[in-house]
Structures are given as C-alpha cells and as structure tokens.
mmCIF file of C-alpha atoms in Angstrom:
data_model
loop_
_atom_site.group_PDB
_atom_site.id
_atom_site.type_symbol
_atom_site.label_atom_id
_atom_site.label_comp_id
_atom_site.label_asym_id
_atom_site.label_seq_id
_atom_site.Cartn_x
_atom_site.Cartn_y
_atom_site.Cartn_z
ATOM 1 C CA VAL A 13 0.273 -5.307 -3.751
ATOM 2 C CA VAL A 14 -1.556 -4.133 -0.652
ATOM 3 C CA VAL A 15 0.353 -1.681 1.521
ATOM 4 C CA HIS A 16 -0.131 -2.459 5.223
ATOM 5 C CA PRO A 17 -1.199 -1.493 7.841
ATOM 6 C CA GLN A 18 -4.420 -1.168 5.919
ATOM 7 C CA PHE A 19 -8.147 -1.644 6.232
ATOM 8 C CA THR A 20 -8.677 -5.384 5.720
ATOM 9 C CA GLU A 21 -11.392 -5.301 3.039
ATOM 10 C CA PRO A 22 -9.242 -4.614 -0.055
ATOM 11 C CA GLU A 23 -7.029 -7.629 0.557
ATOM 12 C CA ALA A 24 -10.000 -9.816 1.474
ATOM 13 C CA ALA A 25 -11.814 -8.808 -1.735
ATOM 14 C CA LEU A 26 -8.755 -9.517 -3.882
ATOM 15 C CA ARG A 27 -8.245 -12.916 -2.285
ATOM 16 C CA ALA A 28 -11.964 -13.760 -2.620
ATOM 17 C CA ALA A 29 -11.626 -13.058 -6.353
ATOM 18 C CA ASP A 30 -8.613 -15.425 -6.491
ATOM 19 C CA HIS A 31 -6.082 -12.656 -7.107
ATOM 20 C CA PRO A 32 -2.651 -13.242 -5.605
ATOM 21 C CA VAL A 33 -1.811 -10.606 -3.016
ATOM 22 C CA GLU A 34 1.635 -9.455 -2.046
ATOM 23 C CA ARG A 35 2.000 -7.296 1.048
ATOM 24 C CA VAL A 36 4.324 -4.398 1.708
ATOM 25 C CA PHE A 37 4.498 -3.660 5.428
ATOM 26 C CA LEU A 38 5.183 -0.173 6.733
ATOM 27 C CA THR A 39 6.868 -0.297 10.114
ATOM 28 C CA PRO A 40 6.351 1.564 13.374
ATOM 29 C CA GLU A 41 10.117 2.114 13.583
ATOM 30 C CA GLU A 42 9.825 4.248 10.448
ATOM 31 C CA GLY A 43 6.629 5.966 11.613
ATOM 32 C CA PHE A 44 4.626 3.863 9.126
ATOM 33 C CA ALA A 45 6.000 6.162 6.404
ATOM 34 C CA LEU A 46 5.281 5.142 2.828
ATOM 35 C CA ALA A 47 8.430 4.122 0.966
ATOM 36 C CA PRO A 48 7.432 3.848 -2.718
ATOM 37 C CA GLU A 49 10.685 2.060 -3.578
ATOM 38 C CA ARG A 50 9.581 -0.901 -1.448
ATOM 39 C CA VAL A 51 6.680 -1.634 -3.811
ATOM 40 C CA PRO A 52 7.785 -4.088 -6.522
ATOM 41 C CA GLU A 53 8.250 -2.339 -9.856
ATOM 42 C CA ASP A 54 6.259 -5.030 -11.691
ATOM 43 C CA ALA A 55 3.155 -4.716 -9.477
ATOM 44 C CA ASP A 56 0.163 -4.128 -11.742
ATOM 45 C CA LEU A 57 -2.125 -3.159 -8.845
ATOM 46 C CA VAL A 58 -1.230 -1.261 -5.676
ATOM 47 C CA VAL A 59 -3.702 -0.477 -2.890
ATOM 48 C CA VAL A 60 -2.806 2.102 -0.250
ATOM 49 C CA GLY A 61 -4.809 4.072 2.292
ATOM 50 C CA ASN A 62 -4.257 7.781 2.836
ATOM 51 C CA PRO A 63 -4.655 8.532 5.644
ATOM 52 C CA THR A 64 -4.261 4.950 6.708
ATOM 53 C CA ASN A 65 -6.606 2.946 8.837
ATOM 54 C CA PRO A 66 -5.609 1.973 11.556
ATOM 55 C CA THR A 67 -2.457 4.118 11.975
ATOM 56 C CA SER A 68 -3.974 7.456 10.842
ATOM 57 C CA VAL A 69 -0.673 8.286 9.141
ATOM 58 C CA LEU A 70 -1.115 10.802 6.331
ATOM 59 C CA HIS A 71 1.342 10.066 3.534
ATOM 60 C CA PRO A 72 2.677 12.952 1.442
ATOM 61 C CA ALA A 73 0.868 13.167 -1.896
ATOM 62 C CA GLY A 74 4.237 12.976 -3.654
ATOM 63 C CA ALA A 75 5.035 9.615 -2.072
ATOM 64 C CA VAL A 76 1.644 8.194 -3.055
ATOM 65 C CA ALA A 77 1.863 9.693 -6.560
ATOM 66 C CA ALA A 78 5.295 8.064 -6.971
ATOM 67 C CA LEU A 79 3.479 4.706 -7.010
ATOM 68 C CA ALA A 80 1.582 5.611 -10.218
ATOM 69 C CA ARG A 81 2.922 4.498 -13.563
ATOM 70 C CA PRO A 82 1.627 3.306 -16.942
ATOM 71 C CA GLY A 83 0.419 -0.297 -16.807
ATOM 72 C CA ARG A 84 -0.405 -0.140 -13.107
ATOM 73 C CA VAL A 85 -3.647 0.627 -11.318
ATOM 74 C CA LEU A 86 -3.087 2.577 -8.117
ATOM 75 C CA VAL A 87 -6.060 2.466 -5.756
ATOM 76 C CA VAL A 88 -5.871 5.127 -3.059
ATOM 77 C CA ASP A 89 -8.391 4.652 -0.260
ATOM 78 C CA GLU A 90 -9.119 8.196 0.909
ATOM 79 C CA ALA A 91 -12.099 7.259 3.083
ATOM 80 C CA PHE A 92 -10.764 9.480 5.872
ATOM 81 C CA ALA A 93 -9.269 12.290 3.736
ATOM 82 C CA ASP A 94 -12.059 14.686 4.622
ATOM 83 C CA THR A 95 -10.964 14.571 8.269
ATOM 84 C CA ILE A 96 -7.835 16.540 7.286
ATOM 85 C CA PRO A 97 -8.342 20.313 6.850
ATOM 86 C CA GLY A 98 -8.005 21.217 3.176
ATOM 87 C CA GLU A 99 -7.133 17.621 2.218
ATOM 88 C CA PRO A 100 -3.570 18.673 1.251
ATOM 89 C CA GLU A 101 -2.297 15.167 0.477
ATOM 90 C CA SER A 102 -5.261 13.988 -1.598
ATOM 91 C CA LEU A 103 -4.807 12.707 -5.136
ATOM 92 C CA ALA A 104 -8.472 13.408 -5.927
ATOM 93 C CA GLY A 105 -7.695 16.188 -8.391
ATOM 94 C CA ARG A 106 -4.622 14.632 -10.021
ATOM 95 C CA ALA A 107 -5.683 13.927 -13.603
ATOM 96 C CA ASP A 108 -2.002 13.906 -14.618
ATOM 97 C CA LEU A 109 -1.305 10.551 -12.957
ATOM 98 C CA PRO A 110 -1.884 7.358 -14.965
ATOM 99 C CA GLY A 111 -4.084 4.576 -13.620
ATOM 100 C CA VAL A 112 -5.139 6.231 -10.357
ATOM 101 C CA ILE A 113 -8.452 5.428 -8.690
ATOM 102 C CA VAL A 114 -9.272 7.455 -5.588
ATOM 103 C CA LEU A 115 -11.934 5.913 -3.378
ATOM 104 C CA ARG A 116 -13.995 8.141 -1.101
ATOM 105 C CA SER A 117 -16.592 7.250 1.476
ATOM 106 C CA LEU A 118 -19.490 9.189 2.915
ATOM 107 C CA THR A 119 -20.000 6.612 5.633
ATOM 108 C CA LYS A 120 -17.275 7.877 7.975
ATOM 109 C CA THR A 121 -17.743 11.621 8.330
ATOM 110 C CA TRP A 122 -21.488 11.550 7.820
ATOM 111 C CA GLY A 123 -22.240 8.391 9.806
ATOM 112 C CA LEU A 124 -23.947 6.705 6.852
ATOM 113 C CA ALA A 125 -22.516 3.214 7.305
ATOM 114 C CA GLY A 126 -25.915 1.575 6.815
ATOM 115 C CA LEU A 127 -26.276 3.201 3.392
ATOM 116 C CA ARG A 128 -22.910 1.912 2.095
ATOM 117 C CA VAL A 129 -22.310 4.965 -0.061
ATOM 118 C CA GLY A 130 -19.043 6.112 -1.543
ATOM 119 C CA TYR A 131 -17.566 6.976 -4.896
ATOM 120 C CA ALA A 132 -14.561 6.483 -7.132
ATOM 121 C CA LEU A 133 -12.600 9.202 -8.901
ATOM 122 C CA ALA A 134 -10.543 8.153 -11.917
ATOM 123 C CA GLY A 135 -9.925 8.824 -15.573
ATOM 124 C CA PRO A 136 -12.709 8.067 -18.063
ATOM 125 C CA ASP A 137 -11.280 4.720 -19.199
ATOM 126 C CA LEU A 138 -10.971 3.379 -15.657
ATOM 127 C CA ILE A 139 -14.457 4.630 -14.770
ATOM 128 C CA ARG A 140 -15.859 2.772 -17.807
ATOM 129 C CA GLU A 141 -14.097 -0.425 -16.683
ATOM 130 C CA LEU A 142 -15.444 -0.035 -13.157
ATOM 131 C CA ALA A 143 -18.965 0.671 -14.438
ATOM 132 C CA HIS A 144 -18.822 -2.449 -16.600
ATOM 133 C CA ALA A 145 -18.049 -4.579 -13.535
ATOM 134 C CA GLN A 146 -20.577 -2.834 -11.289
ATOM 135 C CA PRO A 147 -23.661 -4.876 -10.401
ATOM 136 C CA LEU A 148 -27.087 -3.555 -11.300
ATOM 137 C CA TRP A 149 -28.713 -1.388 -8.636
ATOM 138 C CA ALA A 150 -25.428 -1.066 -6.767
ATOM 139 C CA VAL A 151 -26.532 2.121 -5.006
ATOM 140 C CA SER A 152 -29.931 2.541 -3.408
ATOM 141 C CA THR A 153 -32.132 5.603 -3.838
ATOM 142 C CA PRO A 154 -31.721 6.607 -0.160
ATOM 143 C CA ALA A 155 -27.944 6.378 -0.585
ATOM 144 C CA LEU A 156 -28.063 8.586 -3.690
ATOM 145 C CA VAL A 157 -30.218 11.161 -1.891
ATOM 146 C CA ALA A 158 -27.800 11.131 1.047
ATOM 147 C CA ALA A 159 -24.820 11.512 -1.298
ATOM 148 C CA GLU A 160 -26.425 14.559 -2.903
ATOM 149 C CA ALA A 161 -27.147 16.078 0.509
ATOM 150 C CA CYS A 162 -23.528 15.519 1.588
ATOM 151 C CA SER A 163 -22.248 17.256 -1.545
ATOM 152 C CA THR A 164 -23.947 20.633 -1.191
ATOM 153 C CA PRO A 165 -21.797 23.712 -0.568
ATOM 154 C CA ALA A 166 -23.200 23.975 2.968
ATOM 155 C CA ALA A 167 -22.364 20.333 3.693
ATOM 156 C CA LEU A 168 -18.832 20.703 2.333
ATOM 157 C CA ALA A 169 -18.313 23.797 4.498
ATOM 158 C CA GLU A 170 -19.549 21.840 7.514
ATOM 159 C CA VAL A 171 -17.092 19.022 6.806
ATOM 160 C CA GLU A 172 -14.225 21.514 6.549
ATOM 161 C CA ARG A 173 -15.208 23.109 9.891
ATOM 162 C CA ASP A 174 -15.383 19.649 11.441
ATOM 163 C CA ALA A 175 -11.948 18.777 10.027
ATOM 164 C CA HIS A 176 -10.452 21.846 11.724
ATOM 165 C CA ALA A 177 -12.131 20.968 15.029
ATOM 166 C CA LEU A 178 -10.923 17.387 14.705
ATOM 167 C CA ALA A 179 -7.369 18.588 14.018
ATOM 168 C CA ALA A 180 -7.421 20.562 17.273
ATOM 169 C CA GLU A 181 -8.770 17.558 19.178
ATOM 170 C CA ARG A 182 -6.172 15.308 17.538
ATOM 171 C CA ALA A 183 -3.355 17.663 18.576
ATOM 172 C CA TYR A 184 -4.662 17.717 22.148
ATOM 173 C CA LEU A 185 -4.908 13.912 22.252
ATOM 174 C CA VAL A 186 -1.384 13.480 20.882
ATOM 175 C CA GLU A 187 -0.041 15.976 23.423
ATOM 176 C CA ARG A 188 -1.735 14.135 26.281
ATOM 177 C CA LEU A 189 -0.642 10.698 25.039
ATOM 178 C CA HIS A 190 2.981 11.854 24.820
ATOM 179 C CA ALA A 191 2.756 12.547 28.557
ATOM 180 C CA VAL A 192 1.856 8.913 29.312
ATOM 181 C CA PRO A 193 4.935 6.837 30.195
ATOM 182 C CA GLY A 194 5.512 3.951 27.803
ATOM 183 C CA VAL A 195 3.220 5.278 25.069
ATOM 184 C CA HIS A 196 4.969 5.742 21.725
ATOM 185 C CA LEU A 197 3.292 7.501 18.810
ATOM 186 C CA PRO A 198 4.543 7.528 15.206
#
C-alpha cells in the first residue's frame, strides 16, 4: 500500500519490480490527515511520507506508528523531517515498533541531489535484509564524505537553526496565502 499524495518514486519502484500496489488516498477535505484505519489490515508493506511531498502535511507520530504491526514492513519517508524544528513526529528513534524502516535524505536540506545520498534506519534484521539486496558500490566516496560532513554536531546545529527559520517563513507564507481570495490551505 502506498499512501497518497506521495512522492512518485516508491510506487514506481514497486511497480517496476512487479509488485502489486494498492493506493490509499488522503483527501484535501480532511486536510490530507492520515487515517490508519483506511489502510487494509492485511497489507504487508505500507509506504507513507512524513511530512508528505507534495502536501507538506506532518502526520502525528502516533498515527504513523499505528500502521506498524508484526508481519508488515512500514516504510516512512522522512526526507523532509529535518525541516521541522526538533523533528517531533519522527519515528527515527522508535525501536519499539516492529518492521519500521525510516528513510532519510541528505539531498534536500543540504542540496546534495547530485550525490544521491541518504540512509535507512531500522532494526538489525531489516538492515541485514536491505544490505543483502543493496548493489555493490551503492554509495560513492564523495557521497560518504558529504554524509559525514552533514552529520557533525556543527552541521546538525545548523540544520536545527535552519528548521526554525523555515518554520517562521512557513508561518508567514501561510498567513499571506490565507489572505488571498479563493486560496484554501489544509
């Protein structure tokens, strides 16, 4: 199951690998809010973004965590999580949840799209499965060097400062958009 609206790559990759894909659509009428009960109970794989691309909706961690269960892999795309001060809705530190893989990207905040660098956070068994399927030389040396540089305490502090500045800019933009006749925001 791929929860939409969503970045298109997860569904495209699943379809390219001949996996059947079922979609669960979040609606603008409901503010694109995640409703875990709408995901079929028998889904063995669920992919959801948090915050979502393209809506930028940040789902409560509890709603995302409610999708986790034994026998299911829950992939949470948190490529934009570091744009939220303190990352309060992240599942990155939730070792108590079964089958969760949190995907993070360094390409957004750090502008490293050409390096294609990111990482997965999951329990040891899932990491072993992912490593087994990973192609040789999947990450270049420049990408590894960049990842290290983006992980220093100074870099993490910079990202947090940027997240606070972005939150202020986001609030200003939302305020101004609300003043435009005919513009509706979730």
